[in-house]
mmCIF file of C-alpha atoms in Angstrom:
data_model
loop_
_atom_site.group_PDB
_atom_site.id
_atom_site.type_symbol
_atom_site.label_atom_id
_atom_site.label_comp_id
_atom_site.label_asym_id
_atom_site.label_seq_id
_atom_site.Cartn_x
_atom_site.Cartn_y
_atom_site.Cartn_z
ATOM 1 C CA MET A 23 66.151 129.428 127.542
ATOM 2 C CA ALA A 24 69.734 128.805 127.826
ATOM 3 C CA ILE A 25 71.101 129.182 131.363
ATOM 4 C CA ILE A 26 74.006 131.268 130.282
ATOM 5 C CA SER A 27 73.477 133.684 127.286
ATOM 6 C CA PRO A 28 75.143 132.326 123.949
ATOM 7 C CA TRP A 29 76.607 135.567 123.445
ATOM 8 C CA ALA A 30 78.893 134.928 126.406
ATOM 9 C CA TYR A 31 80.578 132.306 124.542
ATOM 10 C CA LEU A 32 81.243 134.065 121.546
ATOM 11 C CA PRO A 33 84.501 135.734 122.672
ATOM 12 C CA PHE A 34 85.841 132.565 123.478
ATOM 13 C CA HIS A 35 85.245 131.127 120.194
ATOM 14 C CA ILE A 36 86.706 133.936 118.351
ATOM 15 C CA GLY A 37 89.622 134.355 120.731
ATOM 16 C CA HIS A 38 90.744 130.445 120.545
ATOM 17 C CA SER A 39 91.413 131.106 116.911
ATOM 18 C CA PHE A 40 94.358 133.292 117.093
ATOM 19 C CA PRO A 41 96.486 131.622 119.268
ATOM 20 C CA LEU A 42 95.829 128.294 118.040
ATOM 21 C CA SER A 43 96.732 129.273 114.601
ATOM 22 C CA LYS A 44 99.723 131.540 115.619
ATOM 23 C CA TRP A 45 102.072 128.647 114.367
ATOM 24 C CA MET A 46 100.567 128.897 110.902
ATOM 25 C CA GLY A 47 101.604 132.585 110.377
ATOM 26 C CA SER A 48 99.079 135.608 110.361
ATOM 27 C CA GLY A 49 96.531 135.485 107.714
ATOM 28 C CA SER A 50 97.431 132.259 106.478
ATOM 29 C CA ILE A 51 94.714 129.580 105.027
ATOM 30 C CA GLY A 52 95.231 127.422 108.116
ATOM 31 C CA MET A 53 94.221 130.604 110.435
ATOM 32 C CA ILE A 54 91.108 131.302 108.237
ATOM 33 C CA LEU A 55 90.107 127.718 108.348
ATOM 34 C CA ILE A 56 90.539 127.478 112.290
ATOM 35 C CA HIS A 57 88.309 130.693 112.556
ATOM 36 C CA VAL A 58 85.500 129.006 110.433
ATOM 37 C CA PHE A 59 85.864 125.745 112.348
ATOM 38 C CA ASN A 60 85.270 127.820 115.778
ATOM 39 C CA MET A 61 82.527 129.735 114.501
ATOM 40 C CA THR A 62 80.771 126.700 113.085
ATOM 41 C CA CYS A 63 80.999 124.839 116.113
ATOM 42 C CA TYR A 64 79.980 127.967 118.171
ATOM 43 C CA PHE A 65 76.608 128.186 116.322
ATOM 44 C CA ALA A 66 75.896 124.516 116.643
ATOM 45 C CA GLU A 67 76.554 124.464 120.218
ATOM 46 C CA HIS A 68 75.106 127.670 121.385
ATOM 47 C CA TRP A 69 72.346 128.465 118.561
ATOM 48 C CA THR A 70 71.138 125.068 118.003
ATOM 49 C CA ASN A 71 67.499 126.249 117.429
ATOM 50 C CA GLU A 72 68.378 128.930 115.257
ATOM 51 C CA PHE A 73 70.754 127.225 112.962
ATOM 52 C CA PRO A 74 69.335 123.608 112.625
ATOM 53 C CA GLY A 75 71.159 122.821 109.532
ATOM 54 C CA VAL A 76 74.526 123.739 110.685
ATOM 55 C CA SER A 77 73.740 121.720 114.125
ATOM 56 C CA LYS A 78 72.816 118.707 112.321
ATOM 57 C CA PHE A 79 76.042 118.675 109.917
ATOM 58 C CA VAL A 80 78.246 119.384 113.267
ATOM 59 C CA TYR A 81 76.818 116.554 115.011
ATOM 60 C CA ASP A 82 76.098 114.079 112.157
ATOM 61 C CA VAL A 83 79.821 114.271 111.219
ATOM 62 C CA ARG A 84 80.947 114.628 114.932
ATOM 63 C CA LEU A 85 82.944 117.668 113.941
ATOM 64 C CA HIS A 86 84.145 118.395 117.656
ATOM 65 C CA GLU A 87 86.199 115.512 117.626
ATOM 66 C CA TYR A 88 88.164 117.141 114.848
ATOM 67 C CA SER A 89 89.203 119.535 117.368
ATOM 68 C CA ILE A 90 91.555 116.968 118.953
ATOM 69 C CA PHE A 91 93.928 117.195 115.834
ATOM 70 C CA MET A 92 93.778 120.737 115.924
ATOM 71 C CA MET A 93 94.997 120.721 119.446
ATOM 72 C CA LEU A 94 97.832 118.068 118.766
ATOM 73 C CA SER A 95 99.129 120.131 115.982
ATOM 74 C CA PHE A 96 99.044 123.192 118.089
ATOM 75 C CA PHE A 97 101.152 121.807 120.949
ATOM 76 C CA TYR A 98 103.366 119.939 118.438
ATOM 77 C CA PHE A 99 104.469 123.120 116.663
ATOM 78 C CA SER A 100 104.447 125.379 119.707
ATOM 79 C CA TYR A 101 106.869 122.802 121.576
ATOM 80 C CA TYR A 102 109.383 123.293 118.620
ATOM 81 C CA ASN A 103 108.943 127.102 118.279
ATOM 82 C CA CYS A 104 108.909 128.192 121.818
ATOM 83 C CA GLY A 105 112.706 128.831 122.281
ATOM 84 C CA ASP A 106 113.522 127.675 125.970
ATOM 85 C CA ASN A 107 109.933 127.583 127.174
ATOM 86 C CA GLN A 108 109.595 123.604 126.270
ATOM 87 C CA SER A 109 108.823 122.741 129.737
ATOM 88 C CA LEU A 110 105.900 125.123 130.090
ATOM 89 C CA VAL A 111 104.268 123.987 126.747
ATOM 90 C CA ARG A 112 104.846 120.473 127.861
ATOM 91 C CA ASN A 113 103.213 120.962 131.162
ATOM 92 C CA TRP A 114 100.075 122.567 129.617
ATOM 93 C CA PHE A 115 99.987 119.734 127.327
ATOM 94 C CA PHE A 116 99.758 117.344 129.872
ATOM 95 C CA ALA A 117 97.710 119.401 132.109
ATOM 96 C CA THR A 118 95.107 119.618 129.017
ATOM 97 C CA ILE A 119 95.052 115.939 128.582
ATOM 98 C CA VAL A 120 93.822 115.530 132.120
ATOM 99 C CA PHE A 121 91.607 118.177 132.057
ATOM 100 C CA MET A 122 89.882 117.169 129.018
ATOM 101 C CA GLY A 123 89.723 113.404 130.025
ATOM 102 C CA VAL A 124 88.057 114.374 133.341
ATOM 103 C CA THR A 125 85.459 116.624 131.904
ATOM 104 C CA THR A 126 84.643 113.992 129.250
ATOM 105 C CA ALA A 127 84.423 111.147 131.805
ATOM 106 C CA LEU A 128 82.329 113.174 134.087
ATOM 107 C CA ASP A 129 80.154 114.359 131.144
ATOM 108 C CA ALA A 130 80.750 118.053 132.843
ATOM 109 C CA GLY A 131 81.129 120.447 129.831
ATOM 110 C CA TYR A 132 82.230 118.420 126.696
ATOM 111 C CA PRO A 133 80.011 118.673 123.654
ATOM 112 C CA LYS A 134 77.108 116.249 123.761
ATOM 113 C CA PRO A 135 76.880 113.620 120.923
ATOM 114 C CA THR A 136 73.532 114.821 119.358
ATOM 115 C CA ALA A 137 72.059 118.413 118.802
ATOM 116 C CA ALA A 138 69.121 117.713 120.929
ATOM 117 C CA GLU A 139 71.112 116.685 124.064
ATOM 118 C CA GLN A 140 73.262 119.623 123.622
ATOM 119 C CA MET A 141 70.469 121.750 123.678
ATOM 120 C CA TRP A 142 68.656 120.222 126.557
ATOM 121 C CA ALA A 143 71.770 120.462 128.663
ATOM 122 C CA GLU A 144 72.283 124.159 127.773
ATOM 123 C CA GLU A 145 68.673 124.917 128.895
ATOM 124 C CA ASN A 146 68.446 122.495 131.958
ATOM 125 C CA ASP A 147 71.518 121.226 133.041
ATOM 126 C CA VAL A 148 73.606 123.682 135.680
ATOM 127 C CA ALA A 149 76.444 121.676 136.056
ATOM 128 C CA TYR A 150 77.132 120.793 132.478
ATOM 129 C CA VAL A 151 76.803 124.564 131.515
ATOM 130 C CA VAL A 152 79.151 125.558 134.222
ATOM 131 C CA GLY A 153 81.573 122.816 133.254
ATOM 132 C CA HIS A 154 81.401 123.962 129.752
ATOM 133 C CA PHE A 155 81.978 127.451 130.518
ATOM 134 C CA ILE A 156 85.016 126.251 132.575
ATOM 135 C CA GLY A 157 86.338 124.469 129.813
ATOM 136 C CA HIS A 158 86.384 127.540 127.391
ATOM 137 C CA CYS A 159 87.998 129.645 130.072
ATOM 138 C CA TRP A 160 90.634 127.020 130.416
ATOM 139 C CA LEU A 161 91.223 126.555 126.544
ATOM 140 C CA PHE A 162 91.264 130.397 126.273
ATOM 141 C CA VAL A 163 94.041 130.904 129.233
ATOM 142 C CA MET A 164 96.258 127.765 127.875
ATOM 143 C CA ALA A 165 96.122 128.846 124.237
ATOM 144 C CA TRP A 166 97.221 132.277 124.949
ATOM 145 C CA HIS A 167 99.577 131.220 127.333
ATOM 146 C CA VAL A 168 101.455 128.672 125.200
ATOM 147 C CA SER A 169 101.191 130.718 121.940
ATOM 148 C CA SER A 170 102.869 133.700 124.029
ATOM 149 C CA THR A 171 106.250 131.837 123.902
ATOM 150 C CA VAL A 172 105.967 130.915 119.868
ATOM 151 C CA ASP A 173 108.264 132.808 117.425
ATOM 152 C CA ILE A 174 108.215 131.898 113.955
ATOM 153 C CA SER A 175 109.906 135.101 112.687
ATOM 154 C CA ASN A 176 112.726 133.274 111.289
ATOM 155 C CA GLY A 177 110.653 130.659 109.936
ATOM 156 C CA LEU A 178 108.576 127.668 111.322
ATOM 157 C CA LYS A 179 110.694 124.943 112.850
ATOM 158 C CA LYS A 180 108.863 121.287 112.104
ATOM 159 C CA GLY A 181 110.584 119.327 114.617
ATOM 160 C CA TRP A 182 111.770 115.700 114.676
ATOM 161 C CA ILE A 183 109.063 114.497 112.167
ATOM 162 C CA GLY A 184 109.385 117.371 109.989
ATOM 163 C CA ASP A 185 113.361 116.828 109.893
ATOM 164 C CA TYR A 186 112.945 113.206 109.545
ATOM 165 C CA ILE A 187 110.620 113.621 106.411
ATOM 166 C CA LYS A 188 113.086 116.016 104.934
ATOM 167 C CA LYS A 189 116.035 113.988 105.595
ATOM 168 C CA THR A 190 114.079 111.010 103.956
ATOM 169 C CA VAL A 191 112.916 112.988 100.912
ATOM 170 C CA LYS A 192 116.374 114.242 100.162
ATOM 171 C CA SER A 193 117.481 110.640 100.253
ATOM 172 C CA TRP A 194 115.033 109.367 97.435
ATOM 173 C CA ASP A 195 116.890 108.688 94.043
ATOM 174 C CA GLY A 196 113.495 108.689 92.468
ATOM 175 C CA ALA A 197 112.047 106.178 89.989
ATOM 176 C CA GLU A 198 115.102 106.464 87.521
ATOM 177 C CA VAL A 199 117.298 104.725 90.153
ATOM 178 C CA ASN A 200 114.835 102.413 92.206
ATOM 179 C CA PRO A 201 111.368 102.028 90.755
ATOM 180 C CA PHE A 202 110.920 99.249 93.572
ATOM 181 C CA TYR A 203 110.855 102.149 96.226
ATOM 182 C CA THR A 204 108.246 103.788 94.553
ATOM 183 C CA LEU A 205 106.016 100.879 93.831
ATOM 184 C CA GLY A 206 106.875 99.725 97.624
ATOM 185 C CA VAL A 207 105.695 103.093 98.987
ATOM 186 C CA SER A 208 102.509 102.911 96.804
ATOM 187 C CA LEU A 209 101.756 99.338 97.603
ATOM 188 C CA LEU A 210 101.764 100.315 101.355
ATOM 189 C CA ILE A 211 99.244 103.148 100.831
ATOM 190 C CA CYS A 212 97.111 100.953 98.948
ATOM 191 C CA VAL A 213 97.305 98.196 101.619
ATOM 192 C CA GLY A 214 96.580 100.836 104.191
ATOM 193 C CA THR A 215 93.467 101.952 102.104
ATOM 194 C CA ILE A 216 92.013 98.587 102.258
ATOM 195 C CA ILE A 217 92.664 98.137 106.211
ATOM 196 C CA PHE A 218 90.767 101.822 106.496
ATOM 197 C CA ALA A 219 88.074 100.414 104.313
ATOM 198 C CA VAL A 220 87.662 97.111 106.295
ATOM 199 C CA SER A 221 87.847 99.153 109.617
ATOM 200 C CA VAL A 222 84.940 101.629 108.302
ATOM 201 C CA GLU A 223 82.724 98.559 107.428
ATOM 202 C CA LEU A 224 83.383 96.775 110.843
ATOM 203 C CA MET A 225 82.452 100.200 112.495
ATOM 204 C CA ARG A 226 79.342 100.759 110.079
ATOM 205 C CA ALA A 227 78.178 97.297 111.565
ATOM 206 C CA ALA A 228 78.767 98.383 115.080
ATOM 207 C CA ASN A 229 76.766 101.374 114.345
ATOM 208 C CA GLY A 230 74.008 99.713 113.009
ATOM 209 C CA GLY A 231 74.992 100.530 109.259
ATOM 210 C CA THR A 232 76.178 104.328 109.772
ATOM 211 C CA VAL A 233 79.449 105.938 110.017
ATOM 212 C CA PRO A 234 78.693 109.072 111.956
ATOM 213 C CA PHE A 235 82.018 110.612 111.281
ATOM 214 C CA PHE A 236 81.544 110.693 107.491
ATOM 215 C CA PRO A 237 79.743 113.681 106.217
ATOM 216 C CA PRO A 238 76.373 112.629 104.446
ATOM 217 C CA MET A 239 77.878 114.366 101.323
ATOM 218 C CA CYS A 240 80.691 112.132 101.423
ATOM 219 C CA ARG A 241 78.903 108.903 101.577
ATOM 220 C CA ALA A 242 78.682 106.748 98.550
ATOM 221 C CA VAL A 243 75.015 106.659 96.956
ATOM 222 C CA VAL A 244 74.293 103.952 94.596
ATOM 223 C CA SER A 245 71.233 102.503 92.934
ATOM 224 C CA GLU A 246 70.456 98.864 93.434
ATOM 225 C CA GLN A 247 72.262 96.289 91.549
ATOM 226 C CA ASP A 248 70.724 96.034 88.005
ATOM 227 C CA ASP A 249 71.164 94.378 84.545
ATOM 228 C CA CYS A 250 72.660 96.406 81.935
ATOM 229 C CA THR A 251 72.133 95.732 78.157
ATOM 230 C CA PHE A 252 74.531 96.965 75.504
ATOM 231 C CA MET A 253 75.179 95.352 71.696
ATOM 232 C CA GLY A 254 73.103 92.278 73.011
ATOM 233 C CA ILE A 255 75.184 91.843 76.044
ATOM 234 C CA THR A 256 73.712 91.700 79.419
ATOM 235 C CA ILE A 257 75.792 91.885 82.772
ATOM 236 C CA PRO A 258 75.339 92.873 86.187
ATOM 237 C CA CYS A 259 75.985 96.699 86.811
ATOM 238 C CA PHE A 260 75.036 99.817 89.008
ATOM 239 C CA LYS A 261 73.578 102.358 86.534
ATOM 240 C CA VAL A 262 75.316 105.671 86.433
ATOM 241 C CA PHE A 263 72.832 107.234 83.999
ATOM 242 C CA ASN A 264 69.060 106.412 84.482
ATOM 243 C CA LYS A 265 68.225 107.095 80.678
ATOM 244 C CA ASP A 266 64.576 106.452 81.474
ATOM 245 C CA THR A 267 64.042 109.330 84.005
ATOM 246 C CA VAL A 268 66.065 112.023 82.011
ATOM 247 C CA ALA A 269 63.956 112.316 78.836
ATOM 248 C CA HIS A 270 65.219 115.949 78.374
ATOM 249 C CA PHE A 271 68.882 114.950 78.529
ATOM 250 C CA GLY A 272 69.049 111.209 77.779
ATOM 251 C CA MET A 273 69.761 111.917 73.934
ATOM 252 C CA GLY A 274 71.953 114.505 74.927
ATOM 253 C CA LEU A 275 73.949 112.277 77.295
ATOM 254 C CA GLU A 276 74.220 109.469 74.593
ATOM 255 C CA MET A 277 75.612 111.736 72.023
ATOM 256 C CA ALA A 278 78.175 113.083 74.426
ATOM 257 C CA ALA A 279 79.314 109.778 75.219
ATOM 258 C CA ILE A 280 79.456 108.706 71.594
ATOM 259 C CA TRP A 281 81.214 111.905 70.712
ATOM 260 C CA THR A 282 83.765 111.359 73.401
ATOM 261 C CA PHE A 283 84.444 107.786 72.005
ATOM 262 C CA VAL A 284 84.895 108.867 68.596
ATOM 263 C CA ILE A 285 87.135 111.886 69.058
ATOM 264 C CA THR A 286 89.281 110.369 71.897
ATOM 265 C CA SER A 287 89.828 107.153 69.763
ATOM 266 C CA LEU A 288 90.755 109.457 67.039
ATOM 267 C CA ILE A 289 93.437 111.141 68.946
ATOM 268 C CA GLY A 290 94.900 107.891 69.919
ATOM 269 C CA LEU A 291 94.661 105.859 66.662
ATOM 270 C CA VAL A 292 95.933 108.357 64.168
ATOM 271 C CA PRO A 293 99.270 108.688 66.135
ATOM 272 C CA LEU A 294 99.466 105.298 66.689
ATOM 273 C CA CYS A 295 99.054 104.359 62.867
ATOM 274 C CA LYS A 296 101.455 106.953 62.279
ATOM 275 C CA ILE A 297 103.915 105.375 64.711
ATOM 276 C CA VAL A 298 103.581 102.149 63.079
ATOM 277 C CA ASP A 299 103.854 103.169 59.621
ATOM 278 C CA GLU A 300 107.275 105.130 60.653
ATOM 279 C CA MET A 301 108.569 101.852 62.100
ATOM 280 C CA TRP A 302 107.685 99.865 59.046
ATOM 281 C CA TYR A 303 108.928 101.910 56.201
ATOM 282 C CA SER A 304 112.035 102.826 58.255
ATOM 283 C CA GLY A 305 112.801 99.286 59.428
ATOM 284 C CA ASN A 306 113.507 100.521 62.789
ATOM 285 C CA ASN A 307 111.907 98.083 64.983
ATOM 286 C CA ASN A 308 113.426 99.773 68.369
ATOM 287 C CA TRP A 309 110.048 100.322 69.513
ATOM 288 C CA ASN A 310 111.566 101.655 72.851
ATOM 289 C CA ALA A 311 112.449 104.953 71.045
ATOM 290 C CA SER A 312 108.492 105.445 70.308
ATOM 291 C CA ALA A 313 107.275 104.048 73.734
ATOM 292 C CA LEU A 314 106.192 107.124 74.958
ATOM 293 C CA LYS A 315 104.050 107.864 71.748
ATOM 294 C CA ILE A 316 102.882 104.292 71.935
ATOM 295 C CA ALA A 317 101.844 104.501 75.675
ATOM 296 C CA CYS A 318 100.065 107.896 75.254
ATOM 297 C CA ALA A 319 98.009 106.726 71.892
ATOM 298 C CA LEU A 320 96.977 103.397 73.716
ATOM 299 C CA TYR A 321 96.201 105.700 76.572
ATOM 300 C CA SER A 322 93.962 107.938 74.576
ATOM 301 C CA VAL A 323 92.078 104.480 72.824
ATOM 302 C CA GLU A 324 91.399 103.044 76.223
ATOM 303 C CA THR A 325 90.011 105.971 77.720
ATOM 304 C CA ALA A 326 87.539 106.067 74.911
ATOM 305 C CA ILE A 327 86.682 102.750 75.426
ATOM 306 C CA PHE A 328 86.260 103.237 79.206
ATOM 307 C CA ALA A 329 83.777 106.253 78.483
ATOM 308 C CA LEU A 330 81.439 104.227 76.268
ATOM 309 C CA ILE A 331 81.445 101.378 78.885
ATOM 310 C CA ARG A 332 80.788 103.661 81.631
ATOM 311 C CA TYR A 333 77.610 105.156 79.644
ATOM 312 C CA TYR A 334 75.862 102.123 78.474
ATOM 313 C CA TRP A 335 77.024 99.511 80.913
ATOM 314 C CA GLY A 336 77.427 101.886 83.985
ATOM 315 C CA VAL A 337 79.610 100.546 86.764
ATOM 316 C CA CYS A 338 80.338 96.822 86.114
ATOM 317 C CA LYS A 339 83.326 94.291 85.784
ATOM 318 C CA PRO A 340 84.239 95.543 82.248
ATOM 319 C CA LEU A 341 84.341 99.079 83.551
ATOM 320 C CA VAL A 342 86.685 97.812 86.404
ATOM 321 C CA ALA A 343 88.795 95.858 84.011
ATOM 322 C CA ALA A 344 88.969 98.889 81.721
ATOM 323 C CA ALA A 345 89.927 100.989 84.757
ATOM 324 C CA ALA A 346 93.001 98.821 85.376
ATOM 325 C CA VAL A 347 94.213 98.787 81.884
ATOM 326 C CA HIS A 348 93.823 102.722 82.196
ATOM 327 C CA ASN A 349 96.205 102.280 85.054
ATOM 328 C CA LEU A 350 98.618 100.025 82.928
ATOM 329 C CA CYS A 351 98.692 102.790 80.348
ATOM 330 C CA GLU A 352 99.786 105.480 83.035
ATOM 331 C CA TRP A 353 102.555 103.195 84.314
ATOM 332 C CA GLY A 354 103.705 103.013 80.671
ATOM 333 C CA ILE A 355 103.786 106.691 80.402
ATOM 334 C CA VAL A 356 105.474 107.075 83.808
ATOM 335 C CA LEU A 357 108.205 104.553 82.914
ATOM 336 C CA SER A 358 108.731 106.037 79.610
ATOM 337 C CA ILE A 359 109.395 109.123 81.015
ATOM 338 C CA SER A 360 111.554 108.159 83.981
ATOM 339 C CA THR A 361 113.693 105.036 83.013
ATOM 340 C CA ASN A 362 115.885 104.405 80.035
ATOM 341 C CA TYR A 363 115.229 101.967 77.334
ATOM 342 C CA LYS A 364 116.975 98.769 79.435
ATOM 343 C CA GLU A 365 115.008 99.462 82.479
ATOM 344 C CA LEU A 366 111.772 99.971 80.421
ATOM 345 C CA GLU A 367 111.916 96.571 78.983
ATOM 346 C CA LYS A 368 112.444 95.210 82.610
ATOM 347 C CA TYR A 369 109.659 96.906 84.654
ATOM 348 C CA LEU A 370 107.109 97.344 82.131
ATOM 349 C CA PRO A 371 106.243 93.599 81.671
ATOM 350 C CA MET A 372 106.426 93.395 85.429
ATOM 351 C CA ALA A 373 103.581 96.297 85.752
ATOM 352 C CA ALA A 374 101.441 94.545 82.900
ATOM 353 C CA PHE A 375 101.743 91.217 84.931
ATOM 354 C CA PHE A 376 100.668 92.921 88.064
ATOM 355 C CA ILE A 377 97.579 94.667 86.418
ATOM 356 C CA MET A 378 96.558 91.573 84.513
ATOM 357 C CA PHE A 379 96.473 89.515 87.788
ATOM 358 C CA LEU A 380 94.571 92.254 89.194
ATOM 359 C CA VAL A 381 92.070 92.178 86.267
ATOM 360 C CA THR A 382 91.770 88.437 86.711
ATOM 361 C CA LEU A 383 91.172 88.824 90.305
ATOM 362 C CA CYS A 384 88.294 91.512 89.977
ATOM 363 C CA ILE A 385 86.604 89.410 87.165
ATOM 364 C CA CYS A 386 86.706 86.434 89.292
ATOM 365 C CA VAL A 387 85.448 87.880 92.254
ATOM 366 C CA PRO A 388 81.409 87.196 92.595
ATOM 367 C CA ASN A 389 80.727 90.251 94.555
ATOM 368 C CA LEU A 390 80.775 93.418 92.185
ATOM 369 C CA PHE A 391 81.292 96.077 95.305
ATOM 370 C CA LEU A 392 84.265 93.885 96.417
ATOM 371 C CA SER A 393 85.708 93.796 92.840
ATOM 372 C CA LEU A 394 85.322 97.633 92.576
ATOM 373 C CA GLY A 395 87.013 98.158 96.101
ATOM 374 C CA LEU A 396 89.825 95.784 95.277
ATOM 375 C CA GLU A 397 90.445 97.688 91.804
ATOM 376 C CA GLN A 398 90.091 101.110 93.319
ATOM 377 C CA SER A 399 92.508 100.576 96.032
ATOM 378 C CA PHE A 400 95.212 98.877 93.749
ATOM 379 C CA GLY A 401 94.498 101.305 90.810
ATOM 380 C CA ILE A 402 95.235 104.364 92.781
ATOM 381 C CA MET A 403 98.943 103.304 93.170
ATOM 382 C CA LEU A 404 100.228 105.217 90.445
ATOM 383 C CA ASP A 405 98.437 108.370 91.711
ATOM 384 C CA PHE A 406 100.617 108.105 94.768
ATOM 385 C CA GLY A 407 103.676 107.003 92.916
ATOM 386 C CA MET A 408 103.587 109.953 90.460
ATOM 387 C CA PRO A 409 104.363 112.620 93.147
ATOM 388 C CA ILE A 410 106.816 110.447 94.853
ATOM 389 C CA MET A 411 108.839 110.193 91.533
ATOM 390 C CA PHE A 412 108.447 113.682 90.052
ATOM 391 C CA THR A 413 108.430 115.937 93.070
ATOM 392 C CA PRO A 414 111.159 118.348 92.837
ATOM 393 C CA ARG A 415 113.859 117.729 95.562
#
């Protein structure tokens, strides 16, 4: 039996949500999410036995640690929307950092790393329970006091970071003027993705092969590397569809893959043949005038090939190469929209060279997982680049 009734903590978990989300606006999605976050933590911490599934999820992903980001955003936006009370917010911020640091170092109230330890502490450790209760009182008083100074009636002020982003975005000329700017930003994001992936692998090794802050449903689950055979060609792969174990749906899946291949191929080939026919009979060899149509047609045909490879060969190096060519088609579409003919002739060969270099690198890399990682990291460049290019400013 818990030393302090779990019901004693309910007002705190409910009461924290309103002041901590005041800067987001009443009834906002952010406020609702903070309510859900606080109540989830409440059930995990104080009703561990009654809600084992919730507790397991919270402690497996270390959900409590995300509260740090919530607190930082709360203090940041409170500081810039509190009028002349910035010294008050600043003092509370430093005091809260010291308080959380001391309680964490002394293990006097901060949530335990596992559900079992939390449950034992709630039932047997008086010092921990007292510290935990005092922590809730501190957070409650601090949040309400700081939020009482916040005024967003005239709109939310976003502070120096928000002003800097707004100023920078307004200064962007877009891909029409400087495609290399967009390319550079996208490339930096991709390099950051690789650095993050390497960091995760290092943490996995340090934690015995697990990454506790990733929810289980977000972790990649793949079969062991196998050999896939299609049209007499056998290559190493990770099977996407285990056709041997889906007797009732195997034929349906195969027909769906073939149907996708046929229809998508026709969608691309028919317009492509029409474009070539028009250029042939008209004598107009200026392919730039039809660049967007050609890029869309090739994109459709390549998507059809991609679907067929994925079904029969699974996740393999040909699929990686197809994914890279898929990205090249997207680059062609974007450049056709955002540049003139002269710039298209200049930048499209650069994009093609980069993609071909990436395809060659992915095929030469002996490790299939590493090959997938390289393509995924750099293949998403356009996914970041398109919002940068076309977001209204």
